[in-house]
Coordinates of C-alpha atoms in Angstrom, one line a residue:
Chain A
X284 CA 8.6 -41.7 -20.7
X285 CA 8.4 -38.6 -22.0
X286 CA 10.3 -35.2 -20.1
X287 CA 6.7 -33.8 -19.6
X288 CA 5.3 -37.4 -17.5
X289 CA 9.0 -37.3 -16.1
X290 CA 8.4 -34.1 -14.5
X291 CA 4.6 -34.4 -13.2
X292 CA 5.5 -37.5 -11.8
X293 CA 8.6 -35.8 -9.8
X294 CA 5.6 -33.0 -8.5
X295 CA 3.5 -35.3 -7.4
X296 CA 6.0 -37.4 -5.5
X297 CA 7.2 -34.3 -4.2
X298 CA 3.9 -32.9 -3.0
X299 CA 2.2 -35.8 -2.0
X300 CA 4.9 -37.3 -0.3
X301 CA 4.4 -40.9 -1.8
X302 CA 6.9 -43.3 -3.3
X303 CA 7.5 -43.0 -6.8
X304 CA 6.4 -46.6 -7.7
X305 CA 3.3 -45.7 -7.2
X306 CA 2.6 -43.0 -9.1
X307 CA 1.8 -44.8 -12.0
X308 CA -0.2 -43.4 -14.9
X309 CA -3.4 -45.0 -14.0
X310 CA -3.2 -44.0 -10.2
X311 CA -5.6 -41.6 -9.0
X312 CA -5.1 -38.9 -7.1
X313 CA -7.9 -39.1 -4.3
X314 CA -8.3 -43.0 -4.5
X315 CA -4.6 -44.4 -4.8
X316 CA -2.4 -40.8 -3.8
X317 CA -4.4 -40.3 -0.9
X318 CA -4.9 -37.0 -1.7
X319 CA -7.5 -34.4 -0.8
X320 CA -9.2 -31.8 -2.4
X321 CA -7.0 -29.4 -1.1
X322 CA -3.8 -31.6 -2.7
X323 CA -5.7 -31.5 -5.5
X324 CA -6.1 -27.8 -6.3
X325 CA -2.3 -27.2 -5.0
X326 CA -1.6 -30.0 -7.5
X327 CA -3.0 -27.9 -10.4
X328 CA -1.2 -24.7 -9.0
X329 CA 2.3 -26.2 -9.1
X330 CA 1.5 -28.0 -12.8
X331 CA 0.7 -24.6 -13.9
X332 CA 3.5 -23.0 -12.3
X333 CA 6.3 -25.6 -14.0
X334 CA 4.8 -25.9 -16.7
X335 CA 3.7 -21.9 -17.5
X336 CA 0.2 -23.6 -19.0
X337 CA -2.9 -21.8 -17.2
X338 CA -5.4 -24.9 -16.3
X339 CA -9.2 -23.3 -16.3
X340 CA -11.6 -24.8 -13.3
X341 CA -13.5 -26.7 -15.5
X342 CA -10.1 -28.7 -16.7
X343 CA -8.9 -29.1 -13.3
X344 CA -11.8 -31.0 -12.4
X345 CA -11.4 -33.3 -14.7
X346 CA -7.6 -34.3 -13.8
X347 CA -8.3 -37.5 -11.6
X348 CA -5.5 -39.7 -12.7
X349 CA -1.4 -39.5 -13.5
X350 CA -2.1 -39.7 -16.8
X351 CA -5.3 -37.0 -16.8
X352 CA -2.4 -34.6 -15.8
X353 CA 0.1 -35.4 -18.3
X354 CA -2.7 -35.9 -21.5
X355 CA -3.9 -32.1 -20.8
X356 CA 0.0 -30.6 -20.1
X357 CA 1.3 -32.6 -23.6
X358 CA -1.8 -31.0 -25.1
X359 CA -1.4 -27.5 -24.0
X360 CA 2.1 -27.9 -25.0
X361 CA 1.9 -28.9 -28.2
X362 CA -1.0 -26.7 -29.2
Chain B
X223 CA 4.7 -16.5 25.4
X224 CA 3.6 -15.3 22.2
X225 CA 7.0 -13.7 20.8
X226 CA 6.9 -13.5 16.4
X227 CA 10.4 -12.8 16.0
X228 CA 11.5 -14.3 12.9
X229 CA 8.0 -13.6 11.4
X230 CA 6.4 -11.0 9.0
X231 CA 3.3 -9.9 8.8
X232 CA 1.4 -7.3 6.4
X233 CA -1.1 -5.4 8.1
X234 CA -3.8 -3.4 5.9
X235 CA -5.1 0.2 7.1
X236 CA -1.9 0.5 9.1
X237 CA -2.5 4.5 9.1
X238 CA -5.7 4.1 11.0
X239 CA -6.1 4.1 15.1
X240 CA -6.1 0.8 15.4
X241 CA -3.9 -0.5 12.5
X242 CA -1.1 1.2 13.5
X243 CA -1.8 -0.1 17.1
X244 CA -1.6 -3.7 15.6
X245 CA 1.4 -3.0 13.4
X246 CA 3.1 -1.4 16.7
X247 CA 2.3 -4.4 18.8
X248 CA 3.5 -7.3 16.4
X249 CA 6.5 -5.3 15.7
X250 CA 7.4 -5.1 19.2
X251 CA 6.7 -8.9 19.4
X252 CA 9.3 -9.5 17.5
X253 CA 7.6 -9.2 13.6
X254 CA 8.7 -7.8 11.2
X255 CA 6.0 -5.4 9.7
X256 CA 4.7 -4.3 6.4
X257 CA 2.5 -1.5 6.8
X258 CA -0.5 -0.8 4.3
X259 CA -3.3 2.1 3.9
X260 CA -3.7 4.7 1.1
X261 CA -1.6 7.1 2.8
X262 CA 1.6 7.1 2.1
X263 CA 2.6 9.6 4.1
X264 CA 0.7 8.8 7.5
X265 CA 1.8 5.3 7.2
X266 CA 5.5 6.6 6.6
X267 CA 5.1 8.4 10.1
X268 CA 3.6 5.2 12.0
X269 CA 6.9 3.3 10.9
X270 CA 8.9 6.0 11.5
X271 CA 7.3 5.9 15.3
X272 CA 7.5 2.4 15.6
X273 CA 11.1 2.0 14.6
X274 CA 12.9 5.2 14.2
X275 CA 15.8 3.1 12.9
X276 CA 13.5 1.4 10.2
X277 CA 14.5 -2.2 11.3
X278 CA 11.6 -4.4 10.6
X279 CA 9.4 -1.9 9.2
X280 CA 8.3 -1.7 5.5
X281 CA 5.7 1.0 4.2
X282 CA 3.5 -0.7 1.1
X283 CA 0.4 1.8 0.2
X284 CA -2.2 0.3 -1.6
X285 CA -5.8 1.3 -2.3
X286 CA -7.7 -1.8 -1.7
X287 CA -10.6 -0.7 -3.8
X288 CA -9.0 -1.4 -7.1
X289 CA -9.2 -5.5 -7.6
X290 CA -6.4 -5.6 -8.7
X291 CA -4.7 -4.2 -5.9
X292 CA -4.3 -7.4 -3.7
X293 CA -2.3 -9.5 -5.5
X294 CA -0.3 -6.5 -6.1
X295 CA -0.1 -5.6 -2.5
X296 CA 1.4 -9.2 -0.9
X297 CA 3.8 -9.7 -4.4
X298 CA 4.9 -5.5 -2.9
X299 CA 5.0 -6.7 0.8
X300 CA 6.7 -9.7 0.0
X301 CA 10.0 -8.0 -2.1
X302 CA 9.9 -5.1 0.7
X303 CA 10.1 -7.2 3.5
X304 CA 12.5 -9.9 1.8
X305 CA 10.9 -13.2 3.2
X306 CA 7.1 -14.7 2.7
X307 CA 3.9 -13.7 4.8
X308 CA 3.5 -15.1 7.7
X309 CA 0.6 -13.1 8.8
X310 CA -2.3 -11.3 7.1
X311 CA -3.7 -8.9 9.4
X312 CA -6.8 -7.5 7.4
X313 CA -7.4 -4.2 9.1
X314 CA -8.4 -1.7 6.7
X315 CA -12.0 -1.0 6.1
X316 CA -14.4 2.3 6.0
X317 CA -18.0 3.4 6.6
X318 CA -20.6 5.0 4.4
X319 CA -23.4 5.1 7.2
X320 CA -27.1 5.5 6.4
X321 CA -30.2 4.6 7.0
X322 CA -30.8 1.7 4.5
X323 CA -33.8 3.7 2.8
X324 CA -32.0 6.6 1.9
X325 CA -28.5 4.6 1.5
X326 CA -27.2 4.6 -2.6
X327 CA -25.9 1.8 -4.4
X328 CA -22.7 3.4 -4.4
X329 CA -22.2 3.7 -0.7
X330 CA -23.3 -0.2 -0.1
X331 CA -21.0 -1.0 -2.9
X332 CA -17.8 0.4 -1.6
X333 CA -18.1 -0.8 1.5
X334 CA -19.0 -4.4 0.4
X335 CA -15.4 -3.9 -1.8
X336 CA -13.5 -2.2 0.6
X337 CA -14.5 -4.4 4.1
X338 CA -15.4 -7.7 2.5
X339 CA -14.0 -8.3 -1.1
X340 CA -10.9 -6.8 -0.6
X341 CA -9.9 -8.7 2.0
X342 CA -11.0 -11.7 0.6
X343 CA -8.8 -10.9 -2.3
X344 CA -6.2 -10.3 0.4
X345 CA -6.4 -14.1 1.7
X346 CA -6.9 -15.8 -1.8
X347 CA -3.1 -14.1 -2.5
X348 CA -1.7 -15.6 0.9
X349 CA -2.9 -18.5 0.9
X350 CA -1.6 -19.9 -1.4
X351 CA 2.1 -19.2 -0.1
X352 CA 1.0 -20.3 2.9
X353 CA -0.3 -23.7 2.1
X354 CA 2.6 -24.1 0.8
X355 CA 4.9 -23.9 3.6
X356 CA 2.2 -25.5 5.7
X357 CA 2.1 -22.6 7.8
X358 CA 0.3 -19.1 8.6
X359 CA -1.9 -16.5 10.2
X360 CA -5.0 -14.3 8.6
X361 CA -6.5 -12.3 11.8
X362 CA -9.6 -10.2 10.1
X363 CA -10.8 -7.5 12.1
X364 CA -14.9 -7.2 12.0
X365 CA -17.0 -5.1 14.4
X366 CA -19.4 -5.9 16.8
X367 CA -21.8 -5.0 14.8
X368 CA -21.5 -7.6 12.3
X369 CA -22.6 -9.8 15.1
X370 CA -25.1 -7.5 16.1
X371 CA -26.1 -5.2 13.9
X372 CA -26.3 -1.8 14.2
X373 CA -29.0 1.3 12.7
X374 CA -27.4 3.1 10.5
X375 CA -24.7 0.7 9.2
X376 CA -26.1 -1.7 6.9
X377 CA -23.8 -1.9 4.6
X378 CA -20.8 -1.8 7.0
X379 CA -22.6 -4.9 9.3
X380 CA -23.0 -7.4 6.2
X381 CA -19.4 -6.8 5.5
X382 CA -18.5 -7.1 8.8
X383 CA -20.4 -10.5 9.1
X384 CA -19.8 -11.7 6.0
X385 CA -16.3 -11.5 6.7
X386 CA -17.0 -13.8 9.6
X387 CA -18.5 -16.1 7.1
X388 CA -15.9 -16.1 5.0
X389 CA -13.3 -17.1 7.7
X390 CA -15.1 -20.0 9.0
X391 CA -15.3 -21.5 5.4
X392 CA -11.2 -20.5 5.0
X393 CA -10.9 -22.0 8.5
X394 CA -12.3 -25.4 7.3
X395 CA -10.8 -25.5 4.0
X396 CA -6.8 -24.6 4.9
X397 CA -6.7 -26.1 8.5
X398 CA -5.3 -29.4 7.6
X399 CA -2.4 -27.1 6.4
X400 CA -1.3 -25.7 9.5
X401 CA -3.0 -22.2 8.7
X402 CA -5.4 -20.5 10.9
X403 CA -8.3 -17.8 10.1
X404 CA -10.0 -15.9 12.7
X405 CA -11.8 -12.4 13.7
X406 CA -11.2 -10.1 16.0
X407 CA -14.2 -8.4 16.5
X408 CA -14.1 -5.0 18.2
X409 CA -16.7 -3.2 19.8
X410 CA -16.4 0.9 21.0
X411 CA -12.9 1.5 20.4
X412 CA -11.9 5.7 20.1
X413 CA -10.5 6.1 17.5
X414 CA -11.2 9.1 14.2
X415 CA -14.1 6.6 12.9
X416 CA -16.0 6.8 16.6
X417 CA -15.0 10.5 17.6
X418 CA -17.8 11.3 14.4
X419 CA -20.2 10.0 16.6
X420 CA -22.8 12.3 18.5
X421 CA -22.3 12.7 22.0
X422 CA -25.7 11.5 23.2
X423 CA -25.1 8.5 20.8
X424 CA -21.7 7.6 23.1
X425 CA -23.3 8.0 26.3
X426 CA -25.6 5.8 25.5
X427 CA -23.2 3.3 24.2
X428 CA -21.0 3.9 27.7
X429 CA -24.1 2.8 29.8
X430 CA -23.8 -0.4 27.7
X431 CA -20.1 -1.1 28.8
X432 CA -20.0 -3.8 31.4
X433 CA -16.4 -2.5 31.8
X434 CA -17.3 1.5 31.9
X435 CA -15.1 2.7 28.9
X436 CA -14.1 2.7 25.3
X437 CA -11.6 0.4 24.1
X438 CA -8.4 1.2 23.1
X439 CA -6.4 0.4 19.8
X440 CA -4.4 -1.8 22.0
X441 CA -7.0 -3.3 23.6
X442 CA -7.2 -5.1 19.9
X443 CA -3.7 -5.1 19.1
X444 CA -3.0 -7.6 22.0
X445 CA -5.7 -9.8 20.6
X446 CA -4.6 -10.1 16.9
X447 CA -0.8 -11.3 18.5
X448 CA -2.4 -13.4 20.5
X449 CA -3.9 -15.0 17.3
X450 CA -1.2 -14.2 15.4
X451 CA 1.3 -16.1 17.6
X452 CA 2.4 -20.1 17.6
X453 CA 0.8 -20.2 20.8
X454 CA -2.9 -20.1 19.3
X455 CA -2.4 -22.8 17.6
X456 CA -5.2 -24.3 17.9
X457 CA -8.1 -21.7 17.2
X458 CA -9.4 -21.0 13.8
X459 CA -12.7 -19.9 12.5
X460 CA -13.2 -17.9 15.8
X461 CA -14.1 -15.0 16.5
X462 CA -12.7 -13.2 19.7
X463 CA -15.2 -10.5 21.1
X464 CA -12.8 -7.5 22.5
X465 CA -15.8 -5.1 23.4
X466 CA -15.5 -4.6 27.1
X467 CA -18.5 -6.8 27.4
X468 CA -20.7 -4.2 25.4
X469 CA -22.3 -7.5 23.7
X470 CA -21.9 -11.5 24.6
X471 CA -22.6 -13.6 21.4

């Protein structure tokens, strides 16, 4: 797994307060997290902040999933 | 019952009447205070009365009317008072009264900046601290008269109500985080905005005073450590009338 997925993984566990087996790539946020929209944004916020990438509205709304996250951070990152 | 030692709070238009009041009373609850206004050295003097020593007090001026300023303002408060917000008291505001026919663009516009999106800004910067640490208190302070309206003050009463507004829909959104948003909303307080007032104009308003007099800065003070404090803990999106009964919503 690569440091970036390493990392997001270790936010979300942290901020959503659920065990790390389940934060799978193909677990979503709202459905399988049990997050809210709220969590969501926040979510977003704290990516950004570890990551120094800035994540426009129109990107955040379309980071459902584990792996939604990590696809745009690796892509900002490598652009 | 409702101490705030251990907490800070930032309190806009802290060299006005009745932001100094508030700054005075959660300091002596316990807070620690930033104080906030455009000047710097009114609100130097308010600390200086409210703690000779300077423990617990910070001075941070700010003119709200540049966007910017906000996010500026709680980043300021923050490194001056050495610990996160814990409450946002959003105080400061000013009037540019007219009679809507004859009132300019410009004067709706400030106020709309200074009394609605300025505080606004205010919360957005916060919040997100707040959230967070799953903790936290913005008390706005309205007027009666964005309940009521009032001739004269068009611009000033859609501020004042949209401010109302916007703390009901903050109230709903950041609730499940342990944060609370509410209003105070004063009515006839004495302070240098009402002493412009006409004298028949305050008469008049006296005769409407269930309780027979003006309010006090303190009469509001009490309220916002009321909702400032652990103990009101379960209000948010309120807003608390302090207007000696002048009007009942």
């Amino acid at each position: 797994m690569s440091e970036i997925a390493d990392k997001v993984k270790k936010i979300v566990v942290e901020h959503l307060g659920v065990e790390e087996s389940k934060v799978t790539p193909e677990a979503s946020f709202i459905d399988d997290l049990g997050a809210d929209s709220l969590d969501t944004v926040e979510l977003v916020m704290a990516f950004e902040e570890a990551f120094s990438v800035e994540i426009p509205e129109d990107a955040a709304e379309k980071i459902a999933t584990v792996k939604d996250a990590i696809d745009y951070i690796e892509k900002q990152k490598a652009a | 019952m409702f101490r705030l030692d251990g907490k800070t709070a930032l309190v806009t238009g802290a060299s006005g009447g009745i932001g100094a009041a508030i700054a005075r009373t959660l300091h002596a609850q316990g807070a620690r205070v930033v104080l906030s206004g455009t000047r710097e050295a009114v609100l130097a003097a308010v600390a200086a009365d409210i703690a000779p020593d300077g423990a617990r007090v910070h001075v941070c001026p700010a003119d709200l009317s540049d966007p910017k300023a906000a996010d500026a303002l709680v980043a300021a408060a923050e490194v001056a008072a050495g610990a996160p917000l814990d409450i946002l008291v959003n105080n400061a505001g000013l009037t540019r009264d007219g009679l809507a026919i004859r009132m300019k663009d410009e004067d709706w516009n400030r106020v709309l900046e200074v009394d609605l999106a300025a505080p606004f800004r205010l919360c957005r910067a916060v919040l997100k601290g707040m959230l967070r640490r799953r903790a936290g208190r913005i008390v706005s302070i309205a007027s009666i008269v964005g309940v009521t309206g009032n001739a004269g003050q068009a611009n000033y009463a859609a501020a004042k109500a949209g401010m109302i507004g916007m703390t009901k829909s903050l109230a709903q959104e950041v609730g499940s985080r342990g944060v609370t948003v509410n209003v105070v909303a004063p009515g006839f307080i004495q302070t240098a905005m009402t002493d412009v007032l006409p004298e028949a104009q305050r008469e008049k308003l006296l005769a409407g005073i269930p309780l027979g007099r003006m309010g006090k800065p303190e009469d509001i003070a009490a309220s916002v450590a009321y909702l400032a404090s652990d103990e009101a803990g379960w209000i948010t999106g309120a807003t608390l009338n302090v207007n000696g009964g002048m009007a009942m919503p």
